[in-house]
JSON list of C-alpha atoms in Angstrom, two decimals:
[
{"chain": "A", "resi": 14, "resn": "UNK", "atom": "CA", "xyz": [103.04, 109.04, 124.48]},
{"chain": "A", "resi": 15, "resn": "UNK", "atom": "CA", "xyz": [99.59, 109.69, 123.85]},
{"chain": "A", "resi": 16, "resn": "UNK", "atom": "CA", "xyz": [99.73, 112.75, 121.26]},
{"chain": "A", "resi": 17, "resn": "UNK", "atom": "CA", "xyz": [100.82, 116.28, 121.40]},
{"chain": "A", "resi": 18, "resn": "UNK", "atom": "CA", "xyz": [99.01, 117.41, 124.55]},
{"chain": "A", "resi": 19, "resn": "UNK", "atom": "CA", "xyz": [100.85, 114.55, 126.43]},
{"chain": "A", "resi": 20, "resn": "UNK", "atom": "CA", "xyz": [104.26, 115.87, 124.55]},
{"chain": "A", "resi": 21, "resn": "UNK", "atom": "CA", "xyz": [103.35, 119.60, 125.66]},
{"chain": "A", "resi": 22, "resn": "UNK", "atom": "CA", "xyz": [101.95, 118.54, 129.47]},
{"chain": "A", "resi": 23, "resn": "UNK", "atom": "CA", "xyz": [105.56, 116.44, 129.95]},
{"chain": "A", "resi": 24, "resn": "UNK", "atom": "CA", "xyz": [107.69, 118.60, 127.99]},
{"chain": "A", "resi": 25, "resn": "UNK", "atom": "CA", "xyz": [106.46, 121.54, 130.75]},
{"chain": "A", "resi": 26, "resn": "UNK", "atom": "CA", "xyz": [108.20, 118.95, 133.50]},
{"chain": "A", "resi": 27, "resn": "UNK", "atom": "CA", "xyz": [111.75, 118.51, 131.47]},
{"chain": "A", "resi": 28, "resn": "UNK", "atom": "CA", "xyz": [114.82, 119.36, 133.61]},
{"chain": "A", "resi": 29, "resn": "UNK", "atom": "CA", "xyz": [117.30, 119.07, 131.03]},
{"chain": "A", "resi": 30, "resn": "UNK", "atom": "CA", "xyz": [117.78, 119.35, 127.21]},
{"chain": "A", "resi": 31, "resn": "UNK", "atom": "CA", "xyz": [118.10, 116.05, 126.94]},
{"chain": "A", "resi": 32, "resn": "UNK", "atom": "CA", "xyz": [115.05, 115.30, 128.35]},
{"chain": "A", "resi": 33, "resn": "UNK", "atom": "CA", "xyz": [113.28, 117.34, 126.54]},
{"chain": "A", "resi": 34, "resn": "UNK", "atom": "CA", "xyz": [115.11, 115.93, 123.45]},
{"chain": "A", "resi": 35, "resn": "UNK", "atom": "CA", "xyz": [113.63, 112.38, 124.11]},
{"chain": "A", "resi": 36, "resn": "UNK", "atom": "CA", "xyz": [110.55, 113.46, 125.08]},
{"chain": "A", "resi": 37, "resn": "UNK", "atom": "CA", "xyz": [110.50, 115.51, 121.46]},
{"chain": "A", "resi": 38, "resn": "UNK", "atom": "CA", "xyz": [111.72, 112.56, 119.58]},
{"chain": "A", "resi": 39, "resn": "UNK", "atom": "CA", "xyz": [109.41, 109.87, 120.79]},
{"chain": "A", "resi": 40, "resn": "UNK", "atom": "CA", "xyz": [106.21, 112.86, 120.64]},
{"chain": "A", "resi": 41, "resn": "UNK", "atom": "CA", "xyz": [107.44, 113.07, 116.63]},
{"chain": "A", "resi": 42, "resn": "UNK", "atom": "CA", "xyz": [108.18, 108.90, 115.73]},
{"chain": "A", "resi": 43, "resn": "UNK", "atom": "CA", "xyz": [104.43, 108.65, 116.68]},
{"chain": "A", "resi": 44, "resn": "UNK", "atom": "CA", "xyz": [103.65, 110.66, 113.67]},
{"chain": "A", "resi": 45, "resn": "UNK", "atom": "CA", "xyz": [106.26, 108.86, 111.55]},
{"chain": "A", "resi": 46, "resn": "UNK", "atom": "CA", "xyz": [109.30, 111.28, 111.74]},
{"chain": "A", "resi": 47, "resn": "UNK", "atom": "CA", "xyz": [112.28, 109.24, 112.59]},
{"chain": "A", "resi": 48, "resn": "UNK", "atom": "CA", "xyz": [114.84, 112.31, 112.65]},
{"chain": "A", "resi": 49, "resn": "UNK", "atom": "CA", "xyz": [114.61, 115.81, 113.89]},
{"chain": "A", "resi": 50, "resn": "UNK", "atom": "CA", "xyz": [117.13, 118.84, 114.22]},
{"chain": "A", "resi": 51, "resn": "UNK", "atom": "CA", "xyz": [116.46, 121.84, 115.65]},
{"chain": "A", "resi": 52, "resn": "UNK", "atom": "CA", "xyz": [119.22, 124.97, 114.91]},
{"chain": "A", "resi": 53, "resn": "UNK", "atom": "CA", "xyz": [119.63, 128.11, 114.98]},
{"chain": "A", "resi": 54, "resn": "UNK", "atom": "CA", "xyz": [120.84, 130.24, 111.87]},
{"chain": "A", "resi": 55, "resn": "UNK", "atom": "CA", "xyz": [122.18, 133.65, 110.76]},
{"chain": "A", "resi": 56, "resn": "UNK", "atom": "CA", "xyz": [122.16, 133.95, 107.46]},
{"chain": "A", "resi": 57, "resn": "UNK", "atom": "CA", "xyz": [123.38, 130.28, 106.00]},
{"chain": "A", "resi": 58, "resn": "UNK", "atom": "CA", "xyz": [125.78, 129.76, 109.15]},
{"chain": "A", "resi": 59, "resn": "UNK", "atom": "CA", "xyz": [124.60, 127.47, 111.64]},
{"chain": "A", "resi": 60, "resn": "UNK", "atom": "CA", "xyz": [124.39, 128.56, 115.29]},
{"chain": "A", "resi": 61, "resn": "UNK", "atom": "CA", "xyz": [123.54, 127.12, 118.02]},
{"chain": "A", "resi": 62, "resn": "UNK", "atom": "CA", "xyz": [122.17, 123.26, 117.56]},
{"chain": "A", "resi": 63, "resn": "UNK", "atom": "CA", "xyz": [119.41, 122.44, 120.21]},
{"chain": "A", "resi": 64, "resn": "UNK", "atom": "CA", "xyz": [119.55, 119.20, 119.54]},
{"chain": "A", "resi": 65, "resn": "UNK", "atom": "CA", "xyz": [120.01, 116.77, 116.44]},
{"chain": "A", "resi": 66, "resn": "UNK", "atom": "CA", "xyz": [118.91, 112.90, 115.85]},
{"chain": "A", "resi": 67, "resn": "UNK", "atom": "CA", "xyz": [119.96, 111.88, 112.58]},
{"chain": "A", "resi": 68, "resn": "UNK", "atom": "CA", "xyz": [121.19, 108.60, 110.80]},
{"chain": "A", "resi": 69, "resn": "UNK", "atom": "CA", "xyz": [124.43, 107.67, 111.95]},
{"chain": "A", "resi": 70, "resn": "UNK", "atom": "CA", "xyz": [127.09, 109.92, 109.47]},
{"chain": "A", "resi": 71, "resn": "UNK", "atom": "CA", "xyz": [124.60, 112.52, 108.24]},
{"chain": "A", "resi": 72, "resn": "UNK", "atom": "CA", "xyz": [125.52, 115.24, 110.73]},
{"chain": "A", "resi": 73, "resn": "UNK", "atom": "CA", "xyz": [129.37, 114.97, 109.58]},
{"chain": "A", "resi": 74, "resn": "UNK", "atom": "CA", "xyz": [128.92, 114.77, 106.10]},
{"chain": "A", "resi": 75, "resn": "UNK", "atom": "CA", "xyz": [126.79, 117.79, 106.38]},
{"chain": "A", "resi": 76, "resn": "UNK", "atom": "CA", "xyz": [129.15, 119.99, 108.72]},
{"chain": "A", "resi": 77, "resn": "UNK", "atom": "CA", "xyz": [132.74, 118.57, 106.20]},
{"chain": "A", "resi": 78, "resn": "UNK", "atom": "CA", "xyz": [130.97, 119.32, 102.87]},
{"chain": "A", "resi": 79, "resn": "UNK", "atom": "CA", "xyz": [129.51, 122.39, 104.15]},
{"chain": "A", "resi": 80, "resn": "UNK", "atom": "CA", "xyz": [126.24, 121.70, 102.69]},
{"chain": "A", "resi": 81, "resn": "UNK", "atom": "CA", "xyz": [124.08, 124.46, 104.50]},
{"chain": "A", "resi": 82, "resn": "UNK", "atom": "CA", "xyz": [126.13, 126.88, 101.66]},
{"chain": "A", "resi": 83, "resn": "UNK", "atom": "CA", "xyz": [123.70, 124.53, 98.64]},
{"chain": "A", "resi": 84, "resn": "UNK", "atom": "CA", "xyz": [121.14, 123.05, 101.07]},
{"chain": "A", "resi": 85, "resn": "UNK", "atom": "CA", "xyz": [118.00, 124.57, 98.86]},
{"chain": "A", "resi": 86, "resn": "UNK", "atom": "CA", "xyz": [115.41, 123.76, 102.48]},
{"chain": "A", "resi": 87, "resn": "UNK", "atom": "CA", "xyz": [117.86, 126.02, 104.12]},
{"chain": "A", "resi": 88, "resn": "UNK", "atom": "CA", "xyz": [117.64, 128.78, 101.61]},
{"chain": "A", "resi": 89, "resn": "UNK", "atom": "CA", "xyz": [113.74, 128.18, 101.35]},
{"chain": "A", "resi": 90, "resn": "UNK", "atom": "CA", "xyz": [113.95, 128.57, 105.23]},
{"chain": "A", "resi": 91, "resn": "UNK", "atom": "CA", "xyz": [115.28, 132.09, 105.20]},
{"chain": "A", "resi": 92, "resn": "UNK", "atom": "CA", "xyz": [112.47, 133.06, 103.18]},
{"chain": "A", "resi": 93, "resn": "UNK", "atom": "CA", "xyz": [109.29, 130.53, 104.62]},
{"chain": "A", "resi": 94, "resn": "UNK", "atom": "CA", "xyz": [107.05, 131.67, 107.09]},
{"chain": "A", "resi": 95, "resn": "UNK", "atom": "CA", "xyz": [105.26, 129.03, 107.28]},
{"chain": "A", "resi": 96, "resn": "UNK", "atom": "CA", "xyz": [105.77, 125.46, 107.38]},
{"chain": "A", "resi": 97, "resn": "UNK", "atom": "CA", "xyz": [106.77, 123.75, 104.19]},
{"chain": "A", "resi": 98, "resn": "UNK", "atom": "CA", "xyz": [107.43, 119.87, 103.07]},
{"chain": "A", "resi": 99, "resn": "UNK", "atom": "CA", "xyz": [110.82, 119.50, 101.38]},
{"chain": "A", "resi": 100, "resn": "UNK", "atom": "CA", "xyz": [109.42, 118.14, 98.07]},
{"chain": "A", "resi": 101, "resn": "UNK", "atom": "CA", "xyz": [107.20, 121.90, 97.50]},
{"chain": "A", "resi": 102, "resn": "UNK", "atom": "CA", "xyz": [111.23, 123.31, 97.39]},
{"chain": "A", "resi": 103, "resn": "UNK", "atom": "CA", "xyz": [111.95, 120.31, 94.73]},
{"chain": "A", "resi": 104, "resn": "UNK", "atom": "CA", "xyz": [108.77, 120.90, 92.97]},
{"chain": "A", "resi": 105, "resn": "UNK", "atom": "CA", "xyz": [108.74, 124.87, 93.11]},
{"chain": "A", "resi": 106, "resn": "UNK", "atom": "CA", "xyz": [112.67, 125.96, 92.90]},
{"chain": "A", "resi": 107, "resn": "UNK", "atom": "CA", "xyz": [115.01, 125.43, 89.84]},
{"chain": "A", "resi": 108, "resn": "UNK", "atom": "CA", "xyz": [117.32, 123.47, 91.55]},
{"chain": "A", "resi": 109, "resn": "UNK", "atom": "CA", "xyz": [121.48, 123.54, 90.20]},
{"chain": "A", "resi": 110, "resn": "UNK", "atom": "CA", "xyz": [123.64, 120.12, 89.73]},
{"chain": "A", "resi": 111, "resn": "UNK", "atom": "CA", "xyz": [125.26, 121.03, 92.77]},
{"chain": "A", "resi": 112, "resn": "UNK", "atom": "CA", "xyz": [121.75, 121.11, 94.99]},
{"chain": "A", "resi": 113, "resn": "UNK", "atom": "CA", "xyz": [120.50, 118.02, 92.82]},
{"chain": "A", "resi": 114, "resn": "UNK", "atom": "CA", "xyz": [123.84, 115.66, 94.03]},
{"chain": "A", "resi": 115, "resn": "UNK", "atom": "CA", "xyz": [123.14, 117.22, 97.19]},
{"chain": "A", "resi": 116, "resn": "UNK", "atom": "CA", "xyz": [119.93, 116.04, 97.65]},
{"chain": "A", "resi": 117, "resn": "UNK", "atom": "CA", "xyz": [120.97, 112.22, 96.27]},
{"chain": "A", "resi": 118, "resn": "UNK", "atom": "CA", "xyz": [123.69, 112.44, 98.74]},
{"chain": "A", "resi": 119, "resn": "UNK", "atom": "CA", "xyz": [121.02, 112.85, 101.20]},
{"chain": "A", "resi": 120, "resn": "UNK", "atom": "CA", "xyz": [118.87, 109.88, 100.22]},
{"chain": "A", "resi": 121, "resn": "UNK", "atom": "CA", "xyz": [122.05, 107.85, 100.01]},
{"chain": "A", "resi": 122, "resn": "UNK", "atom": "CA", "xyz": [122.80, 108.86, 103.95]},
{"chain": "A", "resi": 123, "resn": "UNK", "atom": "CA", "xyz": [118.62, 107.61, 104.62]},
{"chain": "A", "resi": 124, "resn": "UNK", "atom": "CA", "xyz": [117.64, 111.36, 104.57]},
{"chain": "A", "resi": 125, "resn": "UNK", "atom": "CA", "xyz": [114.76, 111.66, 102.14]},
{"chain": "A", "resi": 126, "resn": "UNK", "atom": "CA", "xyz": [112.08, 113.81, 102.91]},
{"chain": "A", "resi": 127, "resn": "UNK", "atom": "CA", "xyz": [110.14, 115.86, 105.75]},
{"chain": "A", "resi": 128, "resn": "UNK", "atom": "CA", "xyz": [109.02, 119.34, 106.79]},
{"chain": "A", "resi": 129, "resn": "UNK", "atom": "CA", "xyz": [110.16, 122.33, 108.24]},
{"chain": "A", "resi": 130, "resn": "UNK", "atom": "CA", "xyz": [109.24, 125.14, 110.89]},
{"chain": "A", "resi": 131, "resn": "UNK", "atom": "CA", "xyz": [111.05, 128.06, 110.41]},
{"chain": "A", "resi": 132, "resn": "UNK", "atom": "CA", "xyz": [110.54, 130.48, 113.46]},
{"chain": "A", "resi": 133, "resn": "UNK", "atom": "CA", "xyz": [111.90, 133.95, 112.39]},
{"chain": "A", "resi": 134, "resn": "UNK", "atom": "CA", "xyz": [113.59, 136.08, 114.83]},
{"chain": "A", "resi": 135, "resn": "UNK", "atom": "CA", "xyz": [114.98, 140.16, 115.17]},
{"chain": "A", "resi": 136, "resn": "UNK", "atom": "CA", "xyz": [118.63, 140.15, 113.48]},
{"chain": "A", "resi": 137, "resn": "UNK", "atom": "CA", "xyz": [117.90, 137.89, 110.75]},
{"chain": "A", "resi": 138, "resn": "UNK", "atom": "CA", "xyz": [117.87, 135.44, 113.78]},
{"chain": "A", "resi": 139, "resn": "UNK", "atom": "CA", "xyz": [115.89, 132.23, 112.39]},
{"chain": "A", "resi": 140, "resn": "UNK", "atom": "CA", "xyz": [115.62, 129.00, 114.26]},
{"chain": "A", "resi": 141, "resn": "UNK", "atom": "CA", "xyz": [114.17, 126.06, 112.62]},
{"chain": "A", "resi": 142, "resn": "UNK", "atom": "CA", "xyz": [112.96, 122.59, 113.42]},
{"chain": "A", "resi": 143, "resn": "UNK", "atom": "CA", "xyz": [113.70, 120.23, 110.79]},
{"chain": "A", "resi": 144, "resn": "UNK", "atom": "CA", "xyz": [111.84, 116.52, 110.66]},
{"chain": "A", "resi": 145, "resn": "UNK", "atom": "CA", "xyz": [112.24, 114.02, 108.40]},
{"chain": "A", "resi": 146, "resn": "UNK", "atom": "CA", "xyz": [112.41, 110.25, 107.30]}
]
């Protein structure tokens, strides 16, 4: 793929999810993103999940130990409107043990760091895109 336009002039042609999925995934490993998610949110509960690509047992762990309840990017999200890199929330939030193991539990699934897109919506809808390495 040959950069973003590319990613936006294909993505126009995608029939399915799944295509567009790919597409999305292969658009973001040329700029060194490995993983993406992209959810949907109310409050801390997760919605809808467009899609996810994650390292193989991140996704459960997450979902069993509920982590969105101590997840400090998800908290950051309901308050960003901007884009933000996950280590300005380690570097500008007083994090608690529970966040801190959280975030080494990460690392120890090969989740370490990357940046978010919140997109804020009526409701206290928010959707965010989520890629990291």
């Amino acid at each position: 793929m040959r950069g973003f336009e590319d990613y936006v002039d294909r993505s126009r042609r995608a029939a399915t999810v799944t295509e567009l999925s790919s597409l999305y995934s292969a658009m973001i490993e040329t700029e060194g993103y490995e993983n993406s998610v992209l959810i949907s949110l109310r409050g801390r509960n997760i919605g809808r999940i467009g899609w996810v690509k994650v390292p193989t047992g991140y996704d459960d762990a997450y979902v069993q130990n509920r982590w969105e309840r101590i997840d400090p990017v998800v908290a950051c999200s309901l308050r960003a409107m901007r884009p933000f890199f996950w280590s300005d929330v380690a570097e500008q939030t007083k994090l608690s043990k529970a966040q801190t193991d959280f975030i080494e539990e990460c690392k120890g699934l090969r989740v370490q760091s990357g940046i978010v897109f919140p997109f804020h919506g009526p409701g206290h809808h928010l959707d965010i895109c989520l890629l990291y390495t």
